[in-house]
Coordinates of C-alpha atoms in Angstrom, one line a residue:
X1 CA 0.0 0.0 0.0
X2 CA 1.0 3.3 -0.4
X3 CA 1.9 5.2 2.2
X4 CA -0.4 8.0 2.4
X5 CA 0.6 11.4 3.9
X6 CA -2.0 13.2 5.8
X7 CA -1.5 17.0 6.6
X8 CA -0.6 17.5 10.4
X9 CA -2.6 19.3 12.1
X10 CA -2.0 21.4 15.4
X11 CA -3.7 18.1 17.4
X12 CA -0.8 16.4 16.2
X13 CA 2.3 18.8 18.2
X14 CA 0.3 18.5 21.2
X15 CA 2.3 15.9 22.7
X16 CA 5.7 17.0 21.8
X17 CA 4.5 20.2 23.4
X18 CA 3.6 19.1 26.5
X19 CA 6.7 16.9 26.4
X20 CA 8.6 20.0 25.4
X21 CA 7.3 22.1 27.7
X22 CA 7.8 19.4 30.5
X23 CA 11.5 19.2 29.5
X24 CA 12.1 22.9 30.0
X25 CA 10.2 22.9 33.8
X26 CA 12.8 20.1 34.3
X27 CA 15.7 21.9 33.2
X28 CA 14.0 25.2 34.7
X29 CA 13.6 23.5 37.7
X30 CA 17.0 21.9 37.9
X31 CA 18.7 25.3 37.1
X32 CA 16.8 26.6 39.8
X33 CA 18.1 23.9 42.0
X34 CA 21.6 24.1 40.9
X35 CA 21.1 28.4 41.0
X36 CA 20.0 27.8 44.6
X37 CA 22.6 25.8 45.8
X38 CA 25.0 27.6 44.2
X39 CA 23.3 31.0 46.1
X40 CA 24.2 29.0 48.9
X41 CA 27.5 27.8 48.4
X42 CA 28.4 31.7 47.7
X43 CA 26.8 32.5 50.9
X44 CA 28.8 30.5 52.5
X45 CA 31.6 31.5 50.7
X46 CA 30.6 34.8 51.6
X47 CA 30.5 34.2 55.0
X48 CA 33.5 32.4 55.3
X49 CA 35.0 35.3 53.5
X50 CA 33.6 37.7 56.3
X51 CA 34.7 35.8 58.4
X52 CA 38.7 35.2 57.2
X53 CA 38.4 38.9 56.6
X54 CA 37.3 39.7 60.2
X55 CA 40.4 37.8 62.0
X56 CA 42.5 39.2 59.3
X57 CA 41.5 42.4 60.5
X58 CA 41.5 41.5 64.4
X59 CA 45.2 40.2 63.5
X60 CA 45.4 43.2 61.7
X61 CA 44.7 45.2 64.9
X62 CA 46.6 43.2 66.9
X63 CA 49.5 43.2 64.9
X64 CA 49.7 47.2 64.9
X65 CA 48.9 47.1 69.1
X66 CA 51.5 44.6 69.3
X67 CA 53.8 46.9 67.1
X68 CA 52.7 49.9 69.6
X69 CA 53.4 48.1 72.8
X70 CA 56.8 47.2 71.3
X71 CA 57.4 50.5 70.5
X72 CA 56.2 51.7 73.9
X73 CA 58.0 49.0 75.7
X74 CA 61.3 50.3 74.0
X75 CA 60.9 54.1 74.8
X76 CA 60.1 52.3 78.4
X77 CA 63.2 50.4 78.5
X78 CA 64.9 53.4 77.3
X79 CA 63.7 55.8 79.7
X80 CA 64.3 53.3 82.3
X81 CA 68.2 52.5 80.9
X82 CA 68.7 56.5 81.0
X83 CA 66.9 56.6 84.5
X84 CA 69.3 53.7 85.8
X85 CA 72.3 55.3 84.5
X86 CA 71.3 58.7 85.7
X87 CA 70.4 56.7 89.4
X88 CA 73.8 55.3 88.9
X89 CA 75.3 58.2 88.4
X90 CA 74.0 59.8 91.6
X91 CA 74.7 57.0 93.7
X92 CA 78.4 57.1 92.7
X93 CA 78.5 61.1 93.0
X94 CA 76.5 60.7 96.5
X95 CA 79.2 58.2 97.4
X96 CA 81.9 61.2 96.7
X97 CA 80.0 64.0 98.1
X98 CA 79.9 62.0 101.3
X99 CA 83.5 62.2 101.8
X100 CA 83.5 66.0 101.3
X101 CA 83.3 68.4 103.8
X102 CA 84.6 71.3 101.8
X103 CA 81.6 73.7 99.7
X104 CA 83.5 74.6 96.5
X105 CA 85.1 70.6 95.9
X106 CA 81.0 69.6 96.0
X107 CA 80.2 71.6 93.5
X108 CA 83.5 71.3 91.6
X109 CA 82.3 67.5 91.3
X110 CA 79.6 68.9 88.5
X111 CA 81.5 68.0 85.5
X112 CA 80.7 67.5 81.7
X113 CA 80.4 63.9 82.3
X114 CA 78.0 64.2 85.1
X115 CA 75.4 66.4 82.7
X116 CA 76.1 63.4 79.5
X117 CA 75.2 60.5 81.7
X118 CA 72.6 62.6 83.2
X119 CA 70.7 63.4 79.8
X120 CA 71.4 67.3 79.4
X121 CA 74.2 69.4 77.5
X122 CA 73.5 72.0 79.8
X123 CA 74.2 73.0 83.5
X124 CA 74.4 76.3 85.7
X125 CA 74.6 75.8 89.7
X126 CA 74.4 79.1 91.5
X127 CA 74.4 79.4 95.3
X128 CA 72.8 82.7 97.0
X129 CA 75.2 85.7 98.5
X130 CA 74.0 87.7 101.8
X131 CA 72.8 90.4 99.7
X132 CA 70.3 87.6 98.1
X133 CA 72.1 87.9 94.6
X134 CA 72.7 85.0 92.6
X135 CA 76.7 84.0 91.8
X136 CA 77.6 80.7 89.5
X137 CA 79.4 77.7 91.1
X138 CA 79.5 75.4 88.4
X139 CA 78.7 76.0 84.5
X140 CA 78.5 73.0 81.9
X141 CA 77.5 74.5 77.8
X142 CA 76.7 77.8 78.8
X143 CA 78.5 81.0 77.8
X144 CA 80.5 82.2 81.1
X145 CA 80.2 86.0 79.8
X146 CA 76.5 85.5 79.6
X147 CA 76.1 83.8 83.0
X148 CA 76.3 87.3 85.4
X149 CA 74.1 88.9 83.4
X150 CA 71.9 85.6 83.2
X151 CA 72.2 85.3 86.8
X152 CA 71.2 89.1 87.8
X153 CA 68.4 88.6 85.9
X154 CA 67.0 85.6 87.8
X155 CA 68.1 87.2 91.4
X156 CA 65.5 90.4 89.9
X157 CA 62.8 88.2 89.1
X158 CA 61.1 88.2 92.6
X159 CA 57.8 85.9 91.6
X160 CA 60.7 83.3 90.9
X161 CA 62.9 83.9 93.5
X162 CA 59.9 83.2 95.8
X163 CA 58.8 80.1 94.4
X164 CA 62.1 78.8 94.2
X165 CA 62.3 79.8 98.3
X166 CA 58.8 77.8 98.5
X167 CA 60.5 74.4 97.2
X168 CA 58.9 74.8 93.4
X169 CA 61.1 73.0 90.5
X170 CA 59.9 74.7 87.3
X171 CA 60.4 72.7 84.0
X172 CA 59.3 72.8 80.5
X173 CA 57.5 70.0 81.0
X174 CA 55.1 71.2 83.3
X175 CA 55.3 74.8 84.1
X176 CA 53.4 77.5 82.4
X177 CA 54.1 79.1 78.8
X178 CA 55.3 82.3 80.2
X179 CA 57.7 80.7 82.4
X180 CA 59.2 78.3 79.8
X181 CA 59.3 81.4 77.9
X182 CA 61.1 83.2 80.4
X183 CA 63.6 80.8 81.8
X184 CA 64.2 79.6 78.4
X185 CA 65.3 82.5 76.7
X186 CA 67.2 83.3 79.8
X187 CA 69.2 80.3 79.6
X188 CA 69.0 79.4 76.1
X189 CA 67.6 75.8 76.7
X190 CA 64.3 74.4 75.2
X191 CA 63.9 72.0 77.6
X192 CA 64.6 72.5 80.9
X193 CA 64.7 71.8 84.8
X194 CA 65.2 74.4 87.0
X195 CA 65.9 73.1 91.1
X196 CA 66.0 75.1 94.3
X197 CA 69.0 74.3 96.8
X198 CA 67.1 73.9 100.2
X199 CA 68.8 73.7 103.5
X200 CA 67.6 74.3 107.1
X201 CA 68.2 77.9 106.4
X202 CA 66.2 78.3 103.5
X203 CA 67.5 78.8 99.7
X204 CA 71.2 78.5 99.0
X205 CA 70.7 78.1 95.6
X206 CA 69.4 76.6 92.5
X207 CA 70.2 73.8 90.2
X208 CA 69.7 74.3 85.9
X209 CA 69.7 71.4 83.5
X210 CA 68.9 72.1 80.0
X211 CA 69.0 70.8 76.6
X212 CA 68.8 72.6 72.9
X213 CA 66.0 72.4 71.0
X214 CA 66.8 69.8 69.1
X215 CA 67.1 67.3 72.0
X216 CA 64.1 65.6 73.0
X217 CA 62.0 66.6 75.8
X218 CA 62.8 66.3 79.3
X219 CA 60.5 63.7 81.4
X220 CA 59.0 63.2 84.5
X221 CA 62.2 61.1 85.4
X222 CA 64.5 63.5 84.5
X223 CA 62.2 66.1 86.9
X224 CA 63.3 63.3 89.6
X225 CA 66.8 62.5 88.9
X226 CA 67.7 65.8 88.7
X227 CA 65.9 66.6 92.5
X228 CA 67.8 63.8 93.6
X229 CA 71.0 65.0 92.5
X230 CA 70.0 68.9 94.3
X231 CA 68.8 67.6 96.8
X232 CA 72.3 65.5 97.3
X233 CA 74.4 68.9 96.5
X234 CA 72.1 71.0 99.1
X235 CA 72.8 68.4 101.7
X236 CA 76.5 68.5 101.0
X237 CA 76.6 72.3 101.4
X238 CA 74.6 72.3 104.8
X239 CA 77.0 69.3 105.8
X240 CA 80.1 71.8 104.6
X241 CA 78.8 74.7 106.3
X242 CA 77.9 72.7 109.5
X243 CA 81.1 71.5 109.6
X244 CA 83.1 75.0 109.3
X245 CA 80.7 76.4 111.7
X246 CA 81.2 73.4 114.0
X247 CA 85.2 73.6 112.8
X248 CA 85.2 77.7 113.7
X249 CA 83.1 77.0 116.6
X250 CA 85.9 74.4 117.8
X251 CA 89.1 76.7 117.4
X252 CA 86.9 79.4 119.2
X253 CA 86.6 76.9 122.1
X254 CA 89.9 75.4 121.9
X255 CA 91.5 79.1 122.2
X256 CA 89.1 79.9 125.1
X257 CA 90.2 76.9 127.1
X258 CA 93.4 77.2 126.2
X259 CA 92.9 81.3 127.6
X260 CA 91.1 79.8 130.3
X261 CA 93.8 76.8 131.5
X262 CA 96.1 79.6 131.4
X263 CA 93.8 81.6 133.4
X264 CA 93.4 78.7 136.1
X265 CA 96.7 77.8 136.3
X266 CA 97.9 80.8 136.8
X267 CA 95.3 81.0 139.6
X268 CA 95.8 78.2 140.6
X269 CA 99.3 78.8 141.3
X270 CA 98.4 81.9 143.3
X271 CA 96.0 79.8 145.3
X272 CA 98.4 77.4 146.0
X273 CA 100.8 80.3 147.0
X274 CA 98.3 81.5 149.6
X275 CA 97.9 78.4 150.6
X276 CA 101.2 77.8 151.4
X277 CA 101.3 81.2 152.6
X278 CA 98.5 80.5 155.0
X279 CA 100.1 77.5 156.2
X280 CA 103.0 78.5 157.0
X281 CA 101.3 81.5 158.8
X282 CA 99.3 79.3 160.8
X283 CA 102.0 77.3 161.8
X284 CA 104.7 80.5 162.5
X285 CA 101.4 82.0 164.9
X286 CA 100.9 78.9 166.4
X287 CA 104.0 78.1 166.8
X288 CA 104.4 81.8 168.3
X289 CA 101.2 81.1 170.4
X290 CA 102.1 77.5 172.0
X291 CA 104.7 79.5 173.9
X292 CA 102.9 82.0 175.9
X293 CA 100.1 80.0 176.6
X294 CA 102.3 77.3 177.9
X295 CA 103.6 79.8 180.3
X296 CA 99.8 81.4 181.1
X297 CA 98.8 77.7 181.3
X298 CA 101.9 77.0 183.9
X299 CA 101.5 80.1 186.2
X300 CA 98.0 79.4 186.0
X301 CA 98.4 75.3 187.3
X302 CA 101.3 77.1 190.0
X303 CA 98.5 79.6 191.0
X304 CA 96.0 76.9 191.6
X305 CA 97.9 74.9 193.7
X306 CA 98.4 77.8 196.1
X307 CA 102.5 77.1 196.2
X308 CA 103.2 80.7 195.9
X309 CA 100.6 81.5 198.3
X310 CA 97.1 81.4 199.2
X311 CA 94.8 82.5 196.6
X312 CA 91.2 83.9 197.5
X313 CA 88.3 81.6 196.3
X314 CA 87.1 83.5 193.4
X315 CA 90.6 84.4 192.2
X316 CA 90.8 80.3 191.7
X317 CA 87.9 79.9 190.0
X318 CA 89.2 82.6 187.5
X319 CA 92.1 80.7 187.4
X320 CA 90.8 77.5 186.7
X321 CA 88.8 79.1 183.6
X322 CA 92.1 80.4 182.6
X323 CA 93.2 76.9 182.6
X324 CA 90.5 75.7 180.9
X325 CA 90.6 78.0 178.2
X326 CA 94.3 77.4 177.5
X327 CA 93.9 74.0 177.3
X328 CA 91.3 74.5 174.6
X329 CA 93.6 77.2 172.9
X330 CA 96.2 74.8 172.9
X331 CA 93.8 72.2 171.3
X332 CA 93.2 74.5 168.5
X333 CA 96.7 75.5 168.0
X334 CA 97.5 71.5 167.8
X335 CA 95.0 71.0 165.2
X336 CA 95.9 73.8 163.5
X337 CA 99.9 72.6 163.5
X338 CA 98.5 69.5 162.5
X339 CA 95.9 70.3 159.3
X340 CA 99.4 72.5 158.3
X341 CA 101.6 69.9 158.2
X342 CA 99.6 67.5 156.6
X343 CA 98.6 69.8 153.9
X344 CA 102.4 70.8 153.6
X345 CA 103.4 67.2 153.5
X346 CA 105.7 67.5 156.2
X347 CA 103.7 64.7 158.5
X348 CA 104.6 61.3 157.1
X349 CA 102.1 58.4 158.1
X350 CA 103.7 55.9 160.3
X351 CA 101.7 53.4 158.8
X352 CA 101.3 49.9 160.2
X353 CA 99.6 46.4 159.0
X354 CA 97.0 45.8 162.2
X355 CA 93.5 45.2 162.6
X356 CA 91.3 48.4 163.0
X357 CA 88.9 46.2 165.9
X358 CA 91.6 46.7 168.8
X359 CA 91.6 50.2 168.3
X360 CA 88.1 50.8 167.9
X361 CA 87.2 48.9 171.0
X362 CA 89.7 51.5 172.9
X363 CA 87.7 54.4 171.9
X364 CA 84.9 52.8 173.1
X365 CA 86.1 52.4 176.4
X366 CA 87.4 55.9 176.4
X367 CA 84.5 57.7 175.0
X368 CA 82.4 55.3 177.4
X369 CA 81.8 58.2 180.2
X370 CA 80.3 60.5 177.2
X371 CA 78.3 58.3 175.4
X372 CA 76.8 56.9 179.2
X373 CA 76.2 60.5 180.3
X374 CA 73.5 61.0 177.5
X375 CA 72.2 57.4 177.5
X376 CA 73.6 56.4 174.2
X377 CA 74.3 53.7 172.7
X378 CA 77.2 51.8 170.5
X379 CA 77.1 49.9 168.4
X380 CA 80.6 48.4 166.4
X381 CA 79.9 45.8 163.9
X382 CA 83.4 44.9 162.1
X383 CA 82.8 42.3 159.1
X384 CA 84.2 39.1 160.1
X385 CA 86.4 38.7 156.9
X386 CA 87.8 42.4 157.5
X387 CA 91.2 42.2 156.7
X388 CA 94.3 44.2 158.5
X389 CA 95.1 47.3 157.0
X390 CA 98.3 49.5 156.8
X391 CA 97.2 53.2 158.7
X392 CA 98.7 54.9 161.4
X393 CA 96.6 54.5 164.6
X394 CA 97.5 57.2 166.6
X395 CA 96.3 59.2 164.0
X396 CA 92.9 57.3 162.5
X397 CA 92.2 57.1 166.3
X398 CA 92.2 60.8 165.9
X399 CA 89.5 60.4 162.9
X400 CA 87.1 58.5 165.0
X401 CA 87.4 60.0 168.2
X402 CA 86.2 63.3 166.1
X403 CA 83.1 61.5 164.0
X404 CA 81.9 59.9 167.2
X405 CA 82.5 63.3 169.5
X406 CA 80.2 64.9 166.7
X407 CA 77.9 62.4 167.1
X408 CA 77.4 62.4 170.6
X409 CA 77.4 65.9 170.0
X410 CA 74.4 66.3 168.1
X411 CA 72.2 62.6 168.9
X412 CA 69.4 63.1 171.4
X413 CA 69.5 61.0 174.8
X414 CA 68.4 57.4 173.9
X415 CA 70.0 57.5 170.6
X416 CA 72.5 55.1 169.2
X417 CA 75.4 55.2 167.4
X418 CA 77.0 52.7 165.2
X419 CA 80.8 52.2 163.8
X420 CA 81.0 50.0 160.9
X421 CA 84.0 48.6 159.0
X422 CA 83.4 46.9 155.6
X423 CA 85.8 45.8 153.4
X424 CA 85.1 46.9 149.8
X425 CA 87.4 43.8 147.8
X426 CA 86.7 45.6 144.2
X427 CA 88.1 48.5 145.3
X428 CA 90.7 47.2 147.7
X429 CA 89.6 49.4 150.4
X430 CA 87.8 49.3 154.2
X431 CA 85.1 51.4 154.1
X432 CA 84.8 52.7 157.6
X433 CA 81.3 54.4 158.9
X434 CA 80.0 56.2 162.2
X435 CA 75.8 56.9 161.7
X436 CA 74.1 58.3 164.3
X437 CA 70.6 58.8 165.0
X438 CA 70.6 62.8 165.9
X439 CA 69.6 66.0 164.4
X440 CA 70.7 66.0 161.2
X441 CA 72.1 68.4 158.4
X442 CA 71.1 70.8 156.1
X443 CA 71.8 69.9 152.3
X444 CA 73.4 73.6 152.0
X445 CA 75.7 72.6 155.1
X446 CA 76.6 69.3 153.8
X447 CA 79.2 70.5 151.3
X448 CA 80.9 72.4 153.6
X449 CA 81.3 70.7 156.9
X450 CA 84.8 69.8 155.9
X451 CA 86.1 73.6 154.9
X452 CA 88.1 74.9 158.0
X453 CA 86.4 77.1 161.0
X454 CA 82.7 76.0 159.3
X455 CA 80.5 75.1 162.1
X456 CA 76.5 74.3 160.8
X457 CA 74.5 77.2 161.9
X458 CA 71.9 75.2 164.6
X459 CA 70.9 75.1 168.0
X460 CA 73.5 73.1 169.3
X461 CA 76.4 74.3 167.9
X462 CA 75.0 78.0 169.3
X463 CA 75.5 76.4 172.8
X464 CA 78.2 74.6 172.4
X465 CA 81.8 76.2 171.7
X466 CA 83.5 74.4 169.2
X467 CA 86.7 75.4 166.6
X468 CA 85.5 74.1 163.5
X469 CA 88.7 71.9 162.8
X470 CA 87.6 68.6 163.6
X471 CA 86.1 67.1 160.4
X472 CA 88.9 69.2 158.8
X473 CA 91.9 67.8 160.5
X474 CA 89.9 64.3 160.0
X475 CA 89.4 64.8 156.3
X476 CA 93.1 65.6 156.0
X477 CA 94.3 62.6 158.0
X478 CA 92.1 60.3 155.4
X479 CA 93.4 61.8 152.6
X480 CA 96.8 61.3 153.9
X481 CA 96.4 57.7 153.7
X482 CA 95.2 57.7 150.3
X483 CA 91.0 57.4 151.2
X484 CA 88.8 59.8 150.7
X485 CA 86.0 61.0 153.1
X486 CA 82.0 62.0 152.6
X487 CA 78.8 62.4 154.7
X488 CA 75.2 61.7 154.1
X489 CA 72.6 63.7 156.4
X490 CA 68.5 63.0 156.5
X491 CA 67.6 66.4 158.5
X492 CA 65.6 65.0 161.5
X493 CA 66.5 61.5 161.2
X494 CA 70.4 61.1 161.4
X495 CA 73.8 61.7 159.6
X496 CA 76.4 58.8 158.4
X497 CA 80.2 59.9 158.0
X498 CA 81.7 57.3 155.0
X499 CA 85.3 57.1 155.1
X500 CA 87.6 54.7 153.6
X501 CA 91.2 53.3 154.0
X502 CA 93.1 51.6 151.3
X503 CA 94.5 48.1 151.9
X504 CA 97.5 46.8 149.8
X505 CA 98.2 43.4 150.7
X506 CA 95.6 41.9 151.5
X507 CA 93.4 38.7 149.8
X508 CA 90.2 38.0 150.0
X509 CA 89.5 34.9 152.3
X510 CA 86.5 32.6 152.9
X511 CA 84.0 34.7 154.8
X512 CA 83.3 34.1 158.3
X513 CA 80.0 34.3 160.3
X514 CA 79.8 38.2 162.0

C-alpha cells in the first residue's frame, strides 16, 4: 500500500508540546536547584570570606597594638636604661659628696660627664650671696660672659625667686608658657629643669639642666633625677657649712680653754701660793702662840695649887677658867699645827699592818663616860672577813674619836650610834662608817662641813663652843692615807660619815660568820 501522507494538524504537536514544555520545567527546575545551591554555596563562601576577613583584621589590629606596645615598651626600656644610668650616676656622685666636707670641691664635682650620663648638654649651679644675689658655682654648655648677666636677671625676678624659696622645681614639662618662655630664653635651653638648693636655712641656691631644642623633651624622670641630685648637692653644702661652723666654733673653744687653763693655772698657782702662805702662817702664829700660853697655862696650874701663896676663892675659879681656856687654845693650836703639816706634806704616816677592831674597841672604852652620860648607845659591827690594813693608829684614832665626839654631840639622849667597817674587795679598800641617829644636816651645810672654822649654823652648835677643825683635820688625816671622806645627812633623822682606807696586801678569804 502506499503510504499516504495526511497533513498535520496542530492536534498532532500537542504531545511534543507538552513533552517540550515538561522538558524545559525540568531543566528550569534543575537550574533553579543548581542556582540555589550555588546562592548557597556563595553564601557560604561569603561568610566564610567575612569571616577570614574579620580575624584578618583583628590580627590586623593586633599586629599594629602589638607593634605599639613594642614600641612603647622600648621608649620604656629606654627611659628606664637613661633613669638607671642617671640613678647610677648619683649614687656614685652621693658616694663622693659623702666624703666632702669642703663647699667649693662639692660643686666642683659637676662636670661634663656628670650632665652626659645625666641626659642634658647643659648646666648652671648658683648658690645665694647675703645680699640675696645669685653667683655661678658650676657651668656646663653655657656662655661664662652670659652667665652674670643671666644670673642678675633671675636674682630680679622676685615671683621666681619666691617660688624657688617655697620648694617649686619649674620645668618645661610642666610649668606654664610664660615661664618656659622666660627661663628659656634666659638660659637658652628648650627644655629644661630648674631646682631650688634647700637647706635648714632656707634657699642656698638653684640647680639648671637644660637641653637645645633639638634634644628631646625632658621627662618626669628626668624632673626626679635631677631633685635627687639637688637635693644631694644641698645636703652636701649644709654638711660643709655645718662643719666649718662646728670647725670655727671648735678653734673658738679650743683658744678659750686654752685662755682659760692659762687663766686657772695661773690662779691656781696663786692659790696654792696663799695656801702655802696661810700655812705657813698658821703654823709660825701657832708656833708663836704655844709659847705664851704654855707659860699662862703653867703660872696658872702654880696659882692653883696655892705654892706661891694662898689665893682667895674666886681668884681660883678665875684661874681655873684660865686653865680651861688654854687647854682648849692649845687644842686649836695643835690641830691647826697639825691640818698645816699634813697639807704641807711635812707629817709622814707611820703606817702599820694591824687590825682596825683593837683600836676601835679603845675608843669605846674611852668615850664610854660620854656616850653613858647621854644614855647612848654603841654599836661596832666589824665584818668578820675584814682584813688588817696598813694606817697609822694614833692618827685614825684621831679620825674616830672626832666623828663619834660629833655624834654624841648632836644625837638626842636614847640614841644610838654605830661604827661599821666593811671591806670593799673591788676596790681594795675598808670602808669605815659612824651613823648616828641625831639631828641631822642641812643639804646647804653638807658640802661644807669639811672647809676649816665652818660650824653648821643650829641650835646646838649656838651652845656649844667648838673650833670648827675637827672634820677638817679628819678629812686631811684620810686623805693622807690615800682614802677619801663623805657624809650623808637626813635632817631630823640622822647623819652617816663614810670614810675609807686603802689596803694593799691583803686577799680576800672565805667569809666568816659576824
Amino acid at each position: 500500500m502506499k503510504n499516504i501522507a495526511y497533513p498535520l494538524t496542530p492536534l498532532d504537536f500537542t504531545p511534543i508540546l507538552i513533552i517540550a514544555c515538561l522538558l524545559i520545567l525540568v531543566g528550569l527546575g534543575i537550574a533553579a536547584y543548581l542556582l540555589a545551591a550555588k546562592n548557597e554555596e556563595l553564601r557560604e563562601l561569603k561568610a566564610s570570606y567575612n569571616k577570614i576577613m574579620g580575624s584578618f583584621n583583628e590580627l590586623d589590629e593586633q599586629a599594629k597594638l602589638i607593634v605599639k606596645t613594642d614600641l612603647e615598651l622600648n621608649k620604656a626600656q629606654e627611659e628606664l636604661d637613661r633613669r638607671l644610668k642617671g640613678l647610677t650616676t648619683l649614687q656614685n656622685l652621693a658616694r663622693n659628696m659623702r666624703t666632702s666636707l669642703d663647699e667649693n670641691e662639692a660643686f666642683q664635682r659637676i662636670n661634663p660627664q656628670l650632665v652626659a650620663e645625666l641626659g642634658f648638654s647643659r648646666m648652671l649651679a648658683a648658690s645665694t650671696t647675703e645680699e640675696n644675689d645669685f653667683v655661678a658655682r658650676a657651668t656646663i654648655g653655657l656662655d661664662p660672659q652670659k652667665t652674670t648677666a643671666t644670673l642678675a636677671a633671675l636674682a630680679g625676678n622676685s615671683d621666681l625667686v619666691h617660688a624657688l624659696r617655697n620648694g617649686m622645681v619649674f620645668s618645661s614639662l610642666s610649668s606654664s608658657q610664660k615661664t618656659r618662655t622666660t627661663i628659656g630664653t634666659l638660659l637658652g635651653s628648650e627644655h629644661f629643669i630648674l631646682t631650688p638648693l634647700l637647706t635648714q636655712k632656707g634657699l642656698t641656691g638653684f640647680l639648671f639642666t637644660g637641653n637645645q631644642y633639638t634634644a628631646p623633651a625632658v621627662t618626669e624622670g628626668d624632673e626626679e633625677l635631677i631633685s635627687i641630685l639637688a637635693s644631694q648637692l644641698a645636703q652636701t653644702i649644709e654638711n660643709a657649712q655645718l662643719f666649718e661652723q662646728v670647725y670655727r666654733s671648735s678653734q673658738m673653744l679650743e683658744t678659750k680653754v686654752s685662755e682659760r687653763t692659762k687663766e686657772l693655772s695661773l690662779a691656781l698657782k696663786d692659790v696654792e701660793e696663799i695656801s702655802s702662805k696661810k700655812t705657813e702662817f698658821i703654823s709660825a702664829v701657832s708656833h708663836e702662840l704655844r709659847t705664851p700660853l704654855t707659860s699662862i697655862k703653867g703660872y696658872a696650874s702654880l696659882l692653883i695649887t696655892g705654892k706661891i701663896g694662898e689665893i682667895p676663892e674666886a681668884v681660883k675659879e678665875r684661874l681655873i677658867k684660865i686653865n680651861t681656856h688654854s687647854d682648849n687654845l692649845v687644842k686649836l693650836i695643835n690641830d691647826l699645827l697639825d691640818i698645816a703639816r699634813i697639807e704641807s706634806g711635812r707629817v709622814e704616816m707611820k703606817t702599820l699592818a694591824q687590825p682596825i677592831k683593837p683600836m676601835l674597841n679603845n675608843i669605846a672604852d674611852l668615850l664610854a663616860p660620854q656616850l653613858s652620860s647621854k644614855s647612848l648607845n654603841l654599836r661596832v659591827q666589824i665584818q668578820a672577813d675584814a682584813p688588817e690594813i696598813e694606817f697609822d693608829a694614833s692618827q685614825v684614832e684621831r679620825v674616830f674619836i672626832n666623828l663619834i665626839s660629833n655624834a654624841i654631840k648632836f644625837t638626842p639622849p636614847q640614841g644610838t650610834i654605830s661604827i661599821n667597817a666593811i671591806p670593799q674587795w673591788s676596790q681594795k679598800a675598808l670602808l669605815c662608817e659612824v651613823a648616828d641617829t641625831g639631828i641631822g644636816i642641812k643639804k646647804d651645810d653638807v658640802a661644807r662641813v669639811f672647809d676649816e672654822f665652818y660650824r653648821v649654823d643650829n641650835e646646838i652648835n649656838m651652845n656649844v663652843k667648838g673650833t670648827g677643825l675637827g672634820l677638817a683635820l679628819a678629812k686631811n688625816i684620810v686623805e693622807a692615807h690615800g682614802g677619801k671622806i663623805w657624809v650623808t645627812s637626813d635632817l631630823g633623822v640622822g647623819t652617816t660619815f663614810h670614810f675609807t682606807l686603802p689596803f694593799k696586801h691583803a686577799s680576800k678569804e672565805t667569809p666568816k660568820s659576824v
